[in-house]
Amino acid sequence: MKLFRIHSAFAIDSLRSPLRGSLRLSVLLCAALVSSFLASCSPANTPVAGDDTDVREFLTRYFSTWSAKDMDGYGACFHEQARVTFVHQGAPQTQGLTDFLHGQKLCHATASVPMTEVPTDMKILRDERTAQASVRWKLTKGPEITTGTDCFTLIKTPAGWKIMSLVFYND
């Protein structure tokens, strides 16, 4: 009986050794597969952190076209399916693009003094396909100054960045 136990223990130990090697190999293969999968999920051309120059240029053009009363250029900043929401005293007022652009044209046409709107601060979060930006702005209308925030959701199209959603409010 004692001999059997010794042989059994030796046999079990000899079986464990190859199993340990197989287990290690399995763990290494799983780790390689997981890291390969995660790498394939990452965008191939992720911009360098802080490289948001193209988004900043787009947003600057958005504000400059509005201030120059270039409503065609301003309208071209929007995706055709864009939605625009003005938040007034906590209540959202949402419009489709056509109604919003018409209202902006009327605003300029009926203004008694020229209006200019400039960005004062931009916070941008982006990847290669989408961007979100929170932009503080200052609107000057004669002696009157209004400040507020525009919150953009942008998408990258073959023609460049386009606004999919704009939510804005005055201070």
GROMACS .gro file of C-alpha atoms in nm:
model
  171
    1MET     CA    1   0.000   0.000   0.000
    2LYS     CA    2   0.282   0.236   0.086
    3LEU     CA    3   0.445   0.164  -0.252
    4PHE     CA    4   0.116   0.243  -0.429
    5ARG     CA    5   0.094   0.578  -0.251
    6ILE     CA    6   0.445   0.668  -0.352
    7HIS     CA    7   0.380   0.568  -0.712
    8SER     CA    8   0.042   0.748  -0.707
    9ALA     CA    9   0.197   1.065  -0.570
   10PHE     CA   10   0.477   1.043  -0.828
   11ALA     CA   11   0.225   0.978  -1.108
   12ILE     CA   12   0.008   1.271  -0.999
   13ASP     CA   13   0.311   1.502  -0.973
   14SER     CA   14   0.430   1.394  -1.316
   15LEU     CA   15   0.084   1.470  -1.458
   16ARG     CA   16   0.072   1.809  -1.287
   17SER     CA   17   0.395   1.924  -1.442
   18PRO     CA   18   0.273   1.905  -1.806
   19LEU     CA   19  -0.062   2.049  -1.700
   20ARG     CA   20   0.114   2.344  -1.541
   21GLY     CA   21   0.302   2.404  -1.866
   22SER     CA   22  -0.019   2.378  -2.069
   23LEU     CA   23  -0.194   2.612  -1.829
   24ARG     CA   24   0.086   2.867  -1.858
   25LEU     CA   25   0.076   2.840  -2.235
   26SER     CA   26  -0.304   2.884  -2.234
   27VAL     CA   27  -0.279   3.193  -2.013
   28LEU     CA   28  -0.013   3.344  -2.240
   29LEU     CA   29  -0.220   3.271  -2.551
   30CYS     CA   30  -0.531   3.427  -2.391
   31ALA     CA   31  -0.333   3.736  -2.292
   32ALA     CA   32  -0.198   3.768  -2.646
   33LEU     CA   33  -0.547   3.732  -2.795
   34VAL     CA   34  -0.698   3.989  -2.557
   35SER     CA   35  -0.426   4.246  -2.622
   36SER     CA   36  -0.454   4.186  -2.997
   37PHE     CA   37  -0.832   4.233  -2.975
   38LEU     CA   38  -0.798   4.553  -2.773
   39ALA     CA   39  -0.544   4.693  -3.018
   40SER     CA   40  -0.779   4.621  -3.309
   41CYS     CA   41  -1.059   4.814  -3.135
   42SER     CA   42  -0.850   5.129  -3.108
   43PRO     CA   43  -0.875   5.379  -3.392
   44ALA     CA   44  -0.570   5.345  -3.616
   45ASN     CA   45  -0.504   5.717  -3.640
   46THR     CA   46  -0.596   5.844  -3.298
   47PRO     CA   47  -0.483   6.205  -3.277
   48VAL     CA   48  -0.211   6.297  -3.034
   49ALA     CA   49  -0.355   6.418  -2.705
   50GLY     CA   50  -0.411   6.791  -2.728
   51ASP     CA   51  -0.406   6.796  -3.110
   52ASP     CA   52  -0.742   6.958  -3.173
   53THR     CA   53  -0.627   7.222  -3.422
   54ASP     CA   54  -0.870   7.114  -3.696
   55VAL     CA   55  -1.168   7.125  -3.458
   56ARG     CA   56  -1.063   7.468  -3.325
   57GLU     CA   57  -1.031   7.599  -3.682
   58PHE     CA   58  -1.376   7.464  -3.767
   59LEU     CA   59  -1.535   7.623  -3.459
   60THR     CA   60  -1.358   7.954  -3.525
   61ARG     CA   61  -1.498   7.948  -3.881
   62TYR     CA   62  -1.845   7.879  -3.738
   63PHE     CA   63  -1.828   8.196  -3.527
   64SER     CA   64  -1.663   8.411  -3.794
   65THR     CA   65  -1.917   8.323  -4.065
   66TRP     CA   66  -2.203   8.415  -3.831
   67SER     CA   67  -2.040   8.746  -3.737
   68ALA     CA   68  -1.974   8.826  -4.105
   69LYS     CA   69  -2.343   8.758  -4.184
   70ASP     CA   70  -2.225   8.482  -4.420
   71MET     CA   71  -2.532   8.269  -4.366
   72ASP     CA   72  -2.440   8.028  -4.647
   73GLY     CA   73  -2.100   7.965  -4.488
   74TYR     CA   74  -2.263   7.946  -4.146
   75GLY     CA   75  -2.524   7.697  -4.268
   76ALA     CA   76  -2.250   7.485  -4.429
   77CYS     CA   77  -2.108   7.423  -4.080
   78PHE     CA   78  -2.412   7.208  -3.997
   79HIS     CA   79  -2.492   6.851  -4.099
   80GLU     CA   80  -2.823   6.834  -4.283
   81GLN     CA   81  -2.974   6.628  -3.997
   82ALA     CA   82  -2.853   6.864  -3.723
   83ARG     CA   83  -3.073   6.963  -3.431
   84VAL     CA   84  -3.035   7.288  -3.239
   85THR     CA   85  -3.155   7.345  -2.885
   86PHE     CA   86  -3.166   7.673  -2.696
   87VAL     CA   87  -3.196   7.629  -2.320
   88HIS     CA   88  -3.391   7.916  -2.165
   89GLN     CA   89  -3.443   7.912  -1.787
   90GLY     CA   90  -3.388   7.536  -1.785
   91ALA     CA   91  -3.644   7.466  -2.058
   92PRO     CA   92  -3.513   7.333  -2.391
   93GLN     CA   93  -3.647   7.477  -2.715
   94THR     CA   94  -3.541   7.253  -3.005
   95GLN     CA   95  -3.552   7.336  -3.375
   96GLY     CA   96  -3.460   7.162  -3.696
   97LEU     CA   97  -3.183   7.313  -3.903
   98THR     CA   98  -3.402   7.497  -4.157
   99ASP     CA   99  -3.601   7.682  -3.889
  100PHE     CA  100  -3.289   7.764  -3.689
  101LEU     CA  101  -3.099   7.906  -3.989
  102HIS     CA  102  -3.402   8.111  -4.094
  103GLY     CA  103  -3.419   8.259  -3.744
  104GLN     CA  104  -3.047   8.346  -3.755
  105LYS     CA  105  -3.090   8.522  -4.092
  106LEU     CA  106  -3.383   8.721  -3.954
  107CYS     CA  107  -3.183   8.810  -3.645
  108HIS     CA  108  -2.910   8.969  -3.856
  109ALA     CA  109  -3.156   9.129  -4.100
  110THR     CA  110  -3.356   9.301  -3.827
  111ALA     CA  111  -3.065   9.400  -3.600
  112SER     CA  112  -3.029   9.778  -3.565
  113VAL     CA  113  -2.653   9.746  -3.506
  114PRO     CA  114  -2.399   9.490  -3.627
  115MET     CA  115  -2.353   9.181  -3.411
  116THR     CA  116  -2.034   8.986  -3.358
  117GLU     CA  117  -1.987   8.668  -3.165
  118VAL     CA  118  -1.642   8.542  -3.069
  119PRO     CA  119  -1.530   8.232  -2.883
  120THR     CA  120  -1.356   8.309  -2.554
  121ASP     CA  121  -1.271   7.954  -2.441
  122MET     CA  122  -1.288   7.609  -2.603
  123LYS     CA  123  -1.282   7.269  -2.434
  124ILE     CA  124  -1.262   6.987  -2.686
  125LEU     CA  125  -1.286   6.609  -2.655
  126ARG     CA  126  -1.234   6.425  -2.980
  127ASP     CA  127  -1.128   6.120  -3.172
  128GLU     CA  128  -1.099   6.068  -3.548
  129ARG     CA  129  -1.476   6.043  -3.610
  130THR     CA  130  -1.647   6.264  -3.355
  131ALA     CA  131  -1.581   6.559  -3.130
  132GLN     CA  132  -1.757   6.729  -2.844
  133ALA     CA  133  -1.681   7.089  -2.765
  134SER     CA  134  -1.795   7.331  -2.500
  135VAL     CA  135  -1.731   7.684  -2.621
  136ARG     CA  136  -1.776   7.998  -2.414
  137TRP     CA  137  -1.863   8.300  -2.627
  138LYS     CA  138  -1.918   8.674  -2.614
  139LEU     CA  139  -2.184   8.840  -2.832
  140THR     CA  140  -2.149   9.212  -2.892
  141LYS     CA  141  -2.448   9.405  -3.023
  142GLY     CA  142  -2.363   9.776  -3.010
  143PRO     CA  143  -2.297   9.856  -2.644
  144GLU     CA  144  -2.475   9.540  -2.527
  145ILE     CA  145  -2.266   9.232  -2.441
  146THR     CA  146  -2.409   8.887  -2.381
  147THR     CA  147  -2.210   8.580  -2.284
  148GLY     CA  148  -2.299   8.215  -2.296
  149THR     CA  149  -2.200   7.863  -2.391
  150ASP     CA  150  -2.239   7.650  -2.703
  151CYS     CA  151  -2.215   7.272  -2.659
  152PHE     CA  152  -2.139   7.101  -2.990
  153THR     CA  153  -2.144   6.742  -3.106
  154LEU     CA  154  -1.949   6.721  -3.431
  155ILE     CA  155  -1.894   6.442  -3.681
  156LYS     CA  156  -1.617   6.407  -3.936
  157THR     CA  157  -1.756   6.381  -4.289
  158PRO     CA  158  -1.572   6.355  -4.621
  159ALA     CA  159  -1.624   6.734  -4.647
  160GLY     CA  160  -1.478   6.795  -4.299
  161TRP     CA  161  -1.631   6.857  -3.955
  162LYS     CA  162  -2.008   6.916  -3.936
  163ILE     CA  163  -2.233   7.005  -3.644
  164MET     CA  164  -2.479   6.726  -3.557
  165SER     CA  165  -2.607   6.888  -3.241
  166LEU     CA  166  -2.582   7.232  -3.089
  167VAL     CA  167  -2.715   7.308  -2.743
  168PHE     CA  168  -2.663   7.668  -2.633
  169TYR     CA  169  -2.760   7.906  -2.358
  170ASN     CA  170  -2.696   8.260  -2.237
  171ASP     CA  171  -2.554   8.337  -1.893
   0.00000   0.00000   0.00000
